[in-house]
Amino acid sequence: MKTMDDAGPTKGKKVQSAEVGTEILKALADLAPSTSLKRLAEYLDMPAAKVHRYLQALIASGFAEQDPLTSHYGLGREALYVGLAAIRRLDVVKVASPALAELRDALGQTCFLAIWGSHGPTVVQVEPAQGMVTLVTQVGSVLPLHGSSTGLVFAAYKSGLEEGADPAVLEGIRSEGLHAIHGLLMPGVNALSVPLFKAGRELAGVVTVVGSQASFAAEPQGEGARSLLEMAREVSLRMGGEV
């Protein structure tokens, strides 16, 4: 039978192992999308053999993965699951989710919410409409910064993202409070995007309505745009911001 003295050191080692594993996961996130064992060990200032041992355990649990072609390491599916679960607890996701579903029902089109993630505009909530476009609107998808309406709205309102974008387009987004595209990201697919703000007029996320040209005209002065702007105003006000 183990005594308290026997259990103490074992528990301490487990806590230490958990701390090391957490540090490795954080480093994988910092060095994303992938990194070599040597670079990871240098970044952590740990012996490569020790890092490799922990990586094997993380791979076995699904929190890390290794590219069979490059042998580089990156975050695994379970890490993505945990990250998305944490994201969903953000105020903007909690506040916007019910309104997103109502907007989908009102317009009959797919609606989604994106926030600024470590790799760019990241989809965190999707309300799909039956038969509508879902190819680029999966939870976890990272959208192109200057090649999507969602990304361009981020570029218009988030400091440091303007380079490479058409200044006239960004100014138009700020002036109108929304952006419409027709076939920019995918041929035959239209989209409308609006910003969501929290206190201090800080950008909290971007809501986008997307659909095929046959069913969604995506007109900046149309009914869909008016519904989208009204939804954005209500959600922003609930977060202490305003459109």
mmCIF file of C-alpha atoms in Angstrom:
data_model
loop_
_atom_site.group_PDB
_atom_site.id
_atom_site.type_symbol
_atom_site.label_atom_id
_atom_site.label_comp_id
_atom_site.label_asym_id
_atom_site.label_seq_id
_atom_site.Cartn_x
_atom_site.Cartn_y
_atom_site.Cartn_z
ATOM 1 C CA MET A 1 0.000 0.000 0.000
ATOM 2 C CA LYS A 2 1.281 3.498 -0.899
ATOM 3 C CA THR A 3 1.716 5.975 1.894
ATOM 4 C CA MET A 4 1.200 9.704 1.547
ATOM 5 C CA ASP A 5 4.971 10.136 1.304
ATOM 6 C CA ASP A 6 5.081 7.624 -1.538
ATOM 7 C CA ALA A 7 2.290 9.340 -3.455
ATOM 8 C CA GLY A 8 3.696 12.852 -3.098
ATOM 9 C CA PRO A 9 6.699 12.532 -5.436
ATOM 10 C CA THR A 10 4.614 10.663 -8.020
ATOM 11 C CA LYS A 11 1.980 13.376 -8.043
ATOM 12 C CA GLY A 12 4.694 15.996 -8.350
ATOM 13 C CA LYS A 13 6.178 14.286 -11.390
ATOM 14 C CA LYS A 14 2.757 14.136 -13.052
ATOM 15 C CA VAL A 15 2.219 17.856 -12.476
ATOM 16 C CA GLN A 16 5.669 18.598 -13.861
ATOM 17 C CA SER A 17 4.983 16.421 -16.913
ATOM 18 C CA ALA A 18 1.717 18.246 -17.533
ATOM 19 C CA GLU A 19 3.491 21.596 -17.324
ATOM 20 C CA VAL A 20 6.143 20.506 -19.832
ATOM 21 C CA GLY A 21 3.500 19.151 -22.181
ATOM 22 C CA THR A 22 1.607 22.435 -21.978
ATOM 23 C CA GLU A 23 4.761 24.414 -22.780
ATOM 24 C CA ILE A 24 5.370 22.251 -25.840
ATOM 25 C CA LEU A 25 1.786 22.784 -27.033
ATOM 26 C CA LYS A 26 2.174 26.551 -26.618
ATOM 27 C CA ALA A 27 5.429 26.441 -28.573
ATOM 28 C CA LEU A 28 3.766 24.457 -31.375
ATOM 29 C CA ALA A 29 1.110 27.181 -31.523
ATOM 30 C CA ASP A 30 3.763 29.928 -31.614
ATOM 31 C CA LEU A 31 5.693 28.149 -34.381
ATOM 32 C CA ALA A 32 2.590 27.121 -36.355
ATOM 33 C CA PRO A 33 1.772 25.746 -38.797
ATOM 34 C CA SER A 34 4.714 23.346 -38.323
ATOM 35 C CA THR A 35 8.270 23.192 -37.079
ATOM 36 C CA SER A 36 11.254 20.877 -36.916
ATOM 37 C CA LEU A 37 12.278 19.096 -33.734
ATOM 38 C CA LYS A 38 15.532 21.065 -33.657
ATOM 39 C CA ARG A 39 13.778 24.422 -33.950
ATOM 40 C CA LEU A 40 11.202 23.436 -31.322
ATOM 41 C CA ALA A 41 13.881 22.312 -28.869
ATOM 42 C CA GLU A 42 15.815 25.545 -29.377
ATOM 43 C CA TYR A 43 12.669 27.619 -28.899
ATOM 44 C CA LEU A 44 11.898 25.815 -25.630
ATOM 45 C CA ASP A 45 15.530 25.648 -24.525
ATOM 46 C CA MET A 46 15.086 21.925 -23.839
ATOM 47 C CA PRO A 47 17.096 18.885 -24.918
ATOM 48 C CA ALA A 48 15.796 17.549 -28.219
ATOM 49 C CA ALA A 49 15.506 14.039 -26.778
ATOM 50 C CA LYS A 50 13.213 15.294 -24.011
ATOM 51 C CA VAL A 51 11.041 17.267 -26.433
ATOM 52 C CA HIS A 52 10.833 14.240 -28.747
ATOM 53 C CA ARG A 53 9.666 12.030 -25.881
ATOM 54 C CA TYR A 54 6.859 14.427 -24.998
ATOM 55 C CA LEU A 55 5.916 14.860 -28.643
ATOM 56 C CA GLN A 56 5.343 11.130 -28.987
ATOM 57 C CA ALA A 57 2.898 11.236 -26.076
ATOM 58 C CA LEU A 58 1.133 14.272 -27.549
ATOM 59 C CA ILE A 59 0.857 12.569 -30.935
ATOM 60 C CA ALA A 60 -0.590 9.449 -29.307
ATOM 61 C CA SER A 61 -3.272 11.579 -27.630
ATOM 62 C CA GLY A 62 -4.069 13.550 -30.786
ATOM 63 C CA PHE A 63 -2.769 16.883 -29.510
ATOM 64 C CA ALA A 64 0.167 16.937 -31.922
ATOM 65 C CA GLU A 65 0.891 15.456 -35.319
ATOM 66 C CA GLN A 66 3.918 14.827 -37.519
ATOM 67 C CA ASP A 67 4.026 15.398 -41.258
ATOM 68 C CA PRO A 68 5.229 12.136 -42.841
ATOM 69 C CA LEU A 69 6.886 14.026 -45.711
ATOM 70 C CA THR A 70 8.783 16.750 -43.827
ATOM 71 C CA SER A 71 8.912 15.114 -40.359
ATOM 72 C CA HIS A 72 7.859 18.498 -38.962
ATOM 73 C CA TYR A 73 5.510 18.754 -36.000
ATOM 74 C CA GLY A 74 2.312 20.743 -35.562
ATOM 75 C CA LEU A 75 -0.843 20.908 -33.475
ATOM 76 C CA GLY A 76 -3.232 17.969 -33.845
ATOM 77 C CA ARG A 77 -6.991 17.635 -34.042
ATOM 78 C CA GLU A 78 -7.539 17.481 -30.288
ATOM 79 C CA ALA A 79 -5.653 20.752 -29.807
ATOM 80 C CA LEU A 80 -7.894 22.355 -32.435
ATOM 81 C CA TYR A 81 -10.975 21.012 -30.636
ATOM 82 C CA VAL A 82 -9.852 22.492 -27.307
ATOM 83 C CA GLY A 83 -8.943 25.789 -28.956
ATOM 84 C CA LEU A 84 -12.312 26.109 -30.663
ATOM 85 C CA ALA A 85 -14.086 25.251 -27.410
ATOM 86 C CA ALA A 86 -12.235 28.113 -25.716
ATOM 87 C CA ILE A 87 -13.057 30.459 -28.600
ATOM 88 C CA ARG A 88 -16.753 29.675 -28.293
ATOM 89 C CA ARG A 89 -16.671 31.030 -24.741
ATOM 90 C CA LEU A 90 -15.704 34.475 -25.999
ATOM 91 C CA ASP A 91 -18.422 37.085 -25.591
ATOM 92 C CA VAL A 92 -18.762 37.718 -29.309
ATOM 93 C CA VAL A 93 -19.545 34.053 -30.011
ATOM 94 C CA LYS A 94 -22.069 33.792 -27.180
ATOM 95 C CA VAL A 95 -23.789 37.032 -28.095
ATOM 96 C CA ALA A 96 -23.762 36.566 -31.863
ATOM 97 C CA SER A 97 -24.786 32.888 -32.072
ATOM 98 C CA PRO A 98 -28.570 33.330 -31.550
ATOM 99 C CA ALA A 99 -28.652 36.337 -33.880
ATOM 100 C CA LEU A 100 -26.715 34.380 -36.495
ATOM 101 C CA ALA A 101 -29.336 31.627 -36.530
ATOM 102 C CA GLU A 102 -32.147 34.196 -36.797
ATOM 103 C CA LEU A 103 -30.369 35.878 -39.710
ATOM 104 C CA ARG A 104 -29.986 32.539 -41.480
ATOM 105 C CA ASP A 105 -33.702 31.862 -41.087
ATOM 106 C CA ALA A 106 -34.649 35.323 -42.292
ATOM 107 C CA LEU A 107 -32.439 35.301 -45.398
ATOM 108 C CA GLY A 108 -32.415 31.597 -46.197
ATOM 109 C CA GLN A 109 -28.646 31.760 -46.736
ATOM 110 C CA THR A 110 -25.604 30.389 -44.917
ATOM 111 C CA CYS A 111 -24.339 32.792 -42.241
ATOM 112 C CA PHE A 112 -21.090 32.542 -40.322
ATOM 113 C CA LEU A 113 -19.004 34.357 -37.740
ATOM 114 C CA ALA A 114 -15.234 34.767 -38.011
ATOM 115 C CA ILE A 115 -12.769 36.135 -35.485
ATOM 116 C CA TRP A 116 -9.112 37.028 -35.855
ATOM 117 C CA GLY A 117 -7.101 33.879 -35.056
ATOM 118 C CA SER A 118 -3.398 33.075 -35.028
ATOM 119 C CA HIS A 119 -3.443 32.450 -38.787
ATOM 120 C CA GLY A 120 -5.955 35.100 -39.857
ATOM 121 C CA PRO A 121 -9.758 35.331 -40.255
ATOM 122 C CA THR A 122 -10.995 32.097 -38.679
ATOM 123 C CA VAL A 123 -14.543 30.734 -38.910
ATOM 124 C CA VAL A 124 -15.837 29.877 -35.416
ATOM 125 C CA GLN A 125 -19.605 29.582 -35.908
ATOM 126 C CA VAL A 126 -21.647 28.505 -38.939
ATOM 127 C CA GLU A 127 -25.401 28.471 -39.466
ATOM 128 C CA PRO A 128 -25.817 26.609 -42.781
ATOM 129 C CA ALA A 129 -28.839 26.967 -45.001
ATOM 130 C CA GLN A 130 -30.027 23.819 -46.719
ATOM 131 C CA GLY A 131 -28.458 23.421 -50.145
ATOM 132 C CA MET A 132 -26.300 26.522 -49.723
ATOM 133 C CA VAL A 133 -22.540 26.899 -50.076
ATOM 134 C CA THR A 134 -20.588 25.309 -47.227
ATOM 135 C CA LEU A 135 -17.262 24.558 -48.914
ATOM 136 C CA VAL A 136 -15.470 27.585 -47.459
ATOM 137 C CA THR A 137 -17.532 27.948 -44.312
ATOM 138 C CA GLN A 138 -16.484 25.044 -42.125
ATOM 139 C CA VAL A 139 -15.674 25.784 -38.486
ATOM 140 C CA GLY A 140 -11.911 26.198 -38.257
ATOM 141 C CA SER A 141 -11.521 27.415 -41.853
ATOM 142 C CA VAL A 142 -9.027 30.267 -42.287
ATOM 143 C CA LEU A 143 -10.113 32.682 -45.016
ATOM 144 C CA PRO A 144 -7.757 34.735 -47.217
ATOM 145 C CA LEU A 145 -7.182 38.236 -45.901
ATOM 146 C CA HIS A 146 -7.456 40.070 -49.212
ATOM 147 C CA GLY A 147 -9.283 37.384 -51.187
ATOM 148 C CA SER A 148 -12.572 37.222 -49.284
ATOM 149 C CA SER A 149 -15.173 39.706 -48.088
ATOM 150 C CA THR A 150 -14.575 38.535 -44.512
ATOM 151 C CA GLY A 151 -10.833 39.120 -44.759
ATOM 152 C CA LEU A 152 -11.217 42.543 -46.353
ATOM 153 C CA VAL A 153 -13.474 43.709 -43.523
ATOM 154 C CA PHE A 154 -10.790 42.641 -41.051
ATOM 155 C CA ALA A 155 -8.206 44.524 -43.135
ATOM 156 C CA ALA A 156 -10.396 47.633 -43.107
ATOM 157 C CA TYR A 157 -10.847 47.782 -39.350
ATOM 158 C CA LYS A 158 -7.882 45.972 -37.804
ATOM 159 C CA SER A 159 -4.644 47.937 -37.612
ATOM 160 C CA GLY A 160 -1.647 46.634 -39.511
ATOM 161 C CA LEU A 161 -3.527 44.605 -42.133
ATOM 162 C CA GLU A 162 -3.903 47.249 -44.843
ATOM 163 C CA GLU A 163 -0.717 46.449 -46.762
ATOM 164 C CA GLY A 164 -1.455 44.696 -50.043
ATOM 165 C CA ALA A 165 -5.125 45.711 -50.145
ATOM 166 C CA ASP A 166 -6.687 48.364 -52.375
ATOM 167 C CA PRO A 167 -6.987 51.511 -50.194
ATOM 168 C CA ALA A 168 -10.142 52.547 -52.062
ATOM 169 C CA VAL A 169 -11.806 49.227 -51.232
ATOM 170 C CA LEU A 170 -10.918 49.546 -47.543
ATOM 171 C CA GLU A 171 -12.171 53.123 -47.411
ATOM 172 C CA GLY A 172 -15.410 52.030 -49.055
ATOM 173 C CA ILE A 173 -15.886 49.340 -46.394
ATOM 174 C CA ARG A 174 -15.377 51.885 -43.604
ATOM 175 C CA SER A 175 -17.759 54.303 -45.278
ATOM 176 C CA GLU A 176 -20.546 51.795 -45.960
ATOM 177 C CA GLY A 177 -20.026 49.589 -42.919
ATOM 178 C CA LEU A 178 -20.106 46.425 -45.039
ATOM 179 C CA HIS A 179 -18.529 44.751 -48.052
ATOM 180 C CA ALA A 180 -20.056 42.818 -50.932
ATOM 181 C CA ILE A 181 -18.231 40.469 -53.297
ATOM 182 C CA HIS A 182 -19.381 38.540 -56.329
ATOM 183 C CA GLY A 183 -17.317 35.481 -57.170
ATOM 184 C CA LEU A 184 -14.070 36.719 -55.572
ATOM 185 C CA LEU A 185 -13.263 33.706 -53.411
ATOM 186 C CA MET A 186 -15.165 31.173 -55.513
ATOM 187 C CA PRO A 187 -16.791 31.593 -58.953
ATOM 188 C CA GLY A 188 -20.547 31.781 -58.704
ATOM 189 C CA VAL A 189 -20.533 32.569 -54.979
ATOM 190 C CA ASN A 190 -21.601 35.931 -53.538
ATOM 191 C CA ALA A 191 -21.049 37.245 -50.029
ATOM 192 C CA LEU A 192 -21.828 40.181 -47.756
ATOM 193 C CA SER A 193 -19.764 40.894 -44.634
ATOM 194 C CA VAL A 194 -20.120 43.338 -41.735
ATOM 195 C CA PRO A 195 -17.979 44.091 -38.672
ATOM 196 C CA LEU A 196 -18.987 43.535 -35.052
ATOM 197 C CA PHE A 197 -17.606 45.909 -32.435
ATOM 198 C CA LYS A 198 -17.171 45.821 -28.692
ATOM 199 C CA ALA A 199 -16.446 48.694 -26.286
ATOM 200 C CA GLY A 200 -14.026 51.274 -27.613
ATOM 201 C CA ARG A 201 -15.074 50.431 -31.180
ATOM 202 C CA GLU A 202 -12.667 47.512 -31.090
ATOM 203 C CA LEU A 203 -13.302 44.939 -33.815
ATOM 204 C CA ALA A 204 -14.693 41.760 -32.243
ATOM 205 C CA GLY A 205 -15.504 39.723 -35.328
ATOM 206 C CA VAL A 206 -17.045 39.684 -38.785
ATOM 207 C CA VAL A 207 -20.405 38.221 -39.816
ATOM 208 C CA THR A 208 -20.785 37.029 -43.403
ATOM 209 C CA VAL A 209 -23.769 35.876 -45.447
ATOM 210 C CA VAL A 210 -22.794 33.651 -48.372
ATOM 211 C CA GLY A 211 -24.761 32.032 -51.174
ATOM 212 C CA SER A 212 -24.842 31.188 -54.857
ATOM 213 C CA GLN A 213 -25.399 33.917 -57.447
ATOM 214 C CA ALA A 214 -28.683 32.264 -58.387
ATOM 215 C CA SER A 215 -30.156 32.693 -54.908
ATOM 216 C CA PHE A 216 -28.211 35.568 -53.317
ATOM 217 C CA ALA A 217 -27.582 38.830 -55.149
ATOM 218 C CA ALA A 218 -25.467 40.305 -52.307
ATOM 219 C CA GLU A 219 -26.479 43.874 -53.163
ATOM 220 C CA PRO A 220 -25.074 46.486 -50.740
ATOM 221 C CA GLN A 221 -28.398 48.349 -50.808
ATOM 222 C CA GLY A 222 -30.596 45.240 -50.786
ATOM 223 C CA GLU A 223 -32.785 43.650 -48.147
ATOM 224 C CA GLY A 224 -30.076 41.175 -47.147
ATOM 225 C CA ALA A 225 -27.635 43.993 -46.466
ATOM 226 C CA ARG A 226 -30.188 45.858 -44.359
ATOM 227 C CA SER A 227 -30.907 42.744 -42.276
ATOM 228 C CA LEU A 228 -27.194 42.074 -41.847
ATOM 229 C CA LEU A 229 -26.436 45.640 -40.762
ATOM 230 C CA GLU A 230 -29.297 45.614 -38.272
ATOM 231 C CA MET A 231 -28.092 42.330 -36.802
ATOM 232 C CA ALA A 232 -24.542 43.727 -36.505
ATOM 233 C CA ARG A 233 -25.822 46.877 -34.791
ATOM 234 C CA GLU A 234 -27.818 44.911 -32.214
ATOM 235 C CA VAL A 235 -24.982 42.480 -31.441
ATOM 236 C CA SER A 236 -22.431 45.297 -31.177
ATOM 237 C CA LEU A 237 -24.675 47.272 -28.819
ATOM 238 C CA ARG A 238 -25.005 44.210 -26.577
ATOM 239 C CA MET A 239 -21.215 44.068 -26.360
ATOM 240 C CA GLY A 240 -20.904 47.744 -25.490
ATOM 241 C CA GLY A 241 -19.904 48.853 -28.962
ATOM 242 C CA GLU A 242 -21.694 50.390 -31.901
ATOM 243 C CA VAL A 243 -21.632 50.208 -35.691
#
